[in-house]
Amino acid sequence: MKKIISYLGIISCLCVCIVGFAGCNKNDDLVINVSLNTENYTNWLSPNLYITDLQVTPSTIGNVTYDLSCVLHIKTVKTQNCQFENVTIKYAAPNIKGWNARATHNIVRVDYDGSSHTSFTLISTDRIIIDFPQPEIFYADISEITGTVVTYH
C-alpha cells in the first residue's frame, strides 16, 4: 500500500510540475498596432502591377490606325511578418498618357495576410503604333487607405 501511495505522490508531483512549466511559456512579443495611411503603407504592403488581355482591333476607316485595350491588374502582398485588420484601399485611375482607364472595382479590401486584387481596363483609340503600357514605368496611385497593421516585435 505504501508503494501505491508513493507512486501516486510521484505522479501527482509530475503532473503539477508539467502544468506549472506549461504556464511558463515565454511570449515576450511586443504587439504594435499602426494605422495605415498613404504615406506609410509601403512599410508593410507592396502593390504589384501586371497587364493581361491585350487586344488590337483595326479601325474601320482605312485600317491605318488601331484601337488597343488591355487590363491592368494591381495585387498587394505584405512585405514583412504582420497581419492586417479592416484594411481598405481606394485606387485612383491610372494616368497613362494616351490611355483611358475604367475601374472594375477601385475600392478593395485587403485580407488578413495582406492580399488584395483589383483591375482597370485601359483603352486607347486611333493608334498608329501598336504599343501597350509597361507596368514597371508607372505605379499604383492609392488615393486613400484605411485600417490597421498588427506587427510583432
Coordinates of C-alpha atoms in Angstrom, one line a residue:
M1 CA 0.0 0.0 0.0
K2 CA 2.9 2.3 0.8
K3 CA 4.3 1.7 -2.7
I4 CA 1.0 2.7 -4.3
I5 CA 0.8 5.9 -2.3
S6 CA 4.4 6.7 -3.2
Y7 CA 3.7 6.2 -6.9
L8 CA 0.6 8.3 -6.7
G9 CA 2.5 11.0 -5.0
I10 CA 5.2 10.9 -7.6
I11 CA 2.7 11.0 -10.4
S12 CA 0.8 13.9 -8.9
C13 CA 4.1 15.9 -8.4
L14 CA 5.0 15.3 -12.0
C15 CA 1.5 16.5 -13.1
V16 CA 1.9 19.7 -11.1
C17 CA 5.3 20.3 -12.5
I18 CA 4.2 19.8 -16.1
V19 CA 1.2 22.1 -15.7
G20 CA 3.5 24.6 -14.0
F21 CA 6.1 24.6 -16.8
A22 CA 3.3 24.8 -19.4
G23 CA 2.3 28.1 -17.8
C24 CA 5.9 29.4 -18.2
N25 CA 5.6 29.9 -21.9
K26 CA 7.9 32.8 -22.7
N27 CA 5.9 35.0 -25.0
D28 CA 7.6 38.4 -24.8
D29 CA 6.5 39.6 -28.2
L30 CA 5.5 43.2 -28.3
V31 CA 2.3 43.8 -30.3
I32 CA 2.1 47.1 -32.2
N33 CA -1.0 48.4 -34.0
V34 CA -0.3 51.1 -36.6
S35 CA -3.0 52.9 -38.6
L36 CA -2.3 52.8 -42.3
N37 CA -2.2 55.9 -44.5
T38 CA -1.0 56.9 -47.9
E39 CA 2.4 57.9 -46.5
N40 CA 3.3 54.7 -44.5
Y41 CA 1.6 51.8 -46.2
T42 CA 4.7 50.8 -48.2
N43 CA 6.4 49.8 -45.0
W44 CA 4.0 46.7 -44.9
L45 CA 2.3 46.4 -48.3
S46 CA 3.7 46.2 -51.8
P47 CA 1.4 46.8 -54.9
N48 CA 2.4 44.6 -57.8
L49 CA 1.2 45.6 -61.3
Y50 CA 0.8 43.5 -64.4
I51 CA -1.1 43.6 -67.7
T52 CA -3.2 40.9 -69.4
D53 CA -5.8 40.6 -72.2
L54 CA -4.0 42.6 -74.8
Q55 CA -6.3 43.3 -77.8
V56 CA -5.7 45.0 -81.1
T57 CA -8.6 46.0 -83.4
P58 CA -8.0 47.7 -86.7
S59 CA -10.1 50.9 -87.1
T60 CA -12.9 50.8 -89.6
I61 CA -11.6 53.7 -91.6
G62 CA -8.8 52.6 -93.9
N63 CA -7.2 50.1 -91.5
V64 CA -4.4 52.7 -90.8
T65 CA -5.0 53.0 -87.1
Y66 CA -5.8 50.6 -84.3
D67 CA -7.9 50.6 -81.2
L68 CA -6.0 49.0 -78.3
S69 CA -7.2 47.6 -75.0
C70 CA -5.8 45.7 -72.1
V71 CA -6.4 45.0 -68.4
L72 CA -4.1 46.5 -65.7
H73 CA -4.1 44.3 -62.5
I74 CA -3.0 45.6 -59.1
K75 CA -2.3 43.0 -56.4
T76 CA -0.9 43.6 -53.0
V77 CA 1.4 41.4 -50.9
K78 CA 2.8 42.0 -47.4
T79 CA 6.5 42.9 -47.2
Q80 CA 7.1 41.7 -43.6
N81 CA 5.6 39.4 -40.9
C82 CA 2.4 41.2 -39.9
Q83 CA -1.4 41.0 -40.2
F84 CA -3.9 43.4 -41.4
E85 CA -7.2 44.4 -39.8
N86 CA -10.1 46.1 -41.7
V87 CA -7.8 47.5 -44.4
T88 CA -9.5 49.1 -47.4
I89 CA -7.6 50.7 -50.4
K90 CA -9.1 53.2 -52.8
Y91 CA -7.1 53.5 -56.1
A92 CA -7.2 56.5 -58.3
A93 CA -7.5 55.7 -62.0
P94 CA -4.0 55.3 -63.6
N95 CA -2.9 58.4 -65.5
I96 CA -1.2 57.0 -68.6
K97 CA -0.7 59.3 -71.5
G98 CA -2.9 58.3 -74.4
W99 CA -4.9 55.8 -72.4
N100 CA -8.3 56.0 -70.7
A101 CA -8.9 53.8 -67.6
R102 CA -12.1 52.3 -66.3
A103 CA -12.1 50.6 -63.0
T104 CA -13.9 47.3 -62.3
H105 CA -13.5 48.0 -58.5
N106 CA -11.4 50.9 -57.4
I107 CA -12.1 50.1 -53.7
V108 CA -10.8 46.8 -52.4
R109 CA -10.4 45.0 -49.1
V110 CA -7.1 43.7 -48.0
D111 CA -7.3 40.3 -46.3
Y112 CA -5.6 39.3 -43.0
D113 CA -2.4 38.3 -44.9
G114 CA -2.1 41.4 -47.0
S115 CA -3.6 40.1 -50.3
S116 CA -5.9 42.1 -52.5
H117 CA -6.7 42.4 -56.2
T118 CA -8.3 45.0 -58.5
S119 CA -8.1 45.8 -62.1
F120 CA -8.6 48.6 -64.6
T121 CA -9.5 48.3 -68.3
L122 CA -7.2 50.5 -70.3
I123 CA -8.3 51.7 -73.8
S124 CA -6.5 53.7 -76.4
T125 CA -8.1 54.6 -79.8
D126 CA -6.8 55.6 -83.2
R127 CA -3.2 54.5 -82.5
I128 CA -0.8 54.3 -85.4
I129 CA 1.8 52.2 -83.4
I130 CA 0.8 49.1 -81.5
D131 CA 2.4 49.6 -78.1
F132 CA 1.0 48.8 -74.7
P133 CA 1.8 50.4 -71.4
Q134 CA 4.6 48.9 -69.4
P135 CA 3.5 48.4 -65.8
E136 CA 7.1 48.9 -64.4
I137 CA 7.1 52.6 -65.6
F138 CA 4.1 53.7 -63.5
Y139 CA 2.8 52.9 -60.1
A140 CA -0.5 52.2 -58.3
D141 CA -1.9 55.5 -57.2
I142 CA -3.5 54.9 -53.9
S143 CA -5.8 57.8 -53.1
E144 CA -6.9 56.5 -49.7
I145 CA -6.1 53.6 -47.4
T146 CA -7.7 52.9 -44.0
G147 CA -7.2 50.1 -41.5
T148 CA -4.6 48.8 -39.1
V149 CA -1.5 46.7 -39.5
V150 CA -0.5 44.5 -36.5
T151 CA 3.2 43.8 -36.1
Y152 CA 5.0 41.7 -33.6
H153 CA 8.5 42.6 -32.2

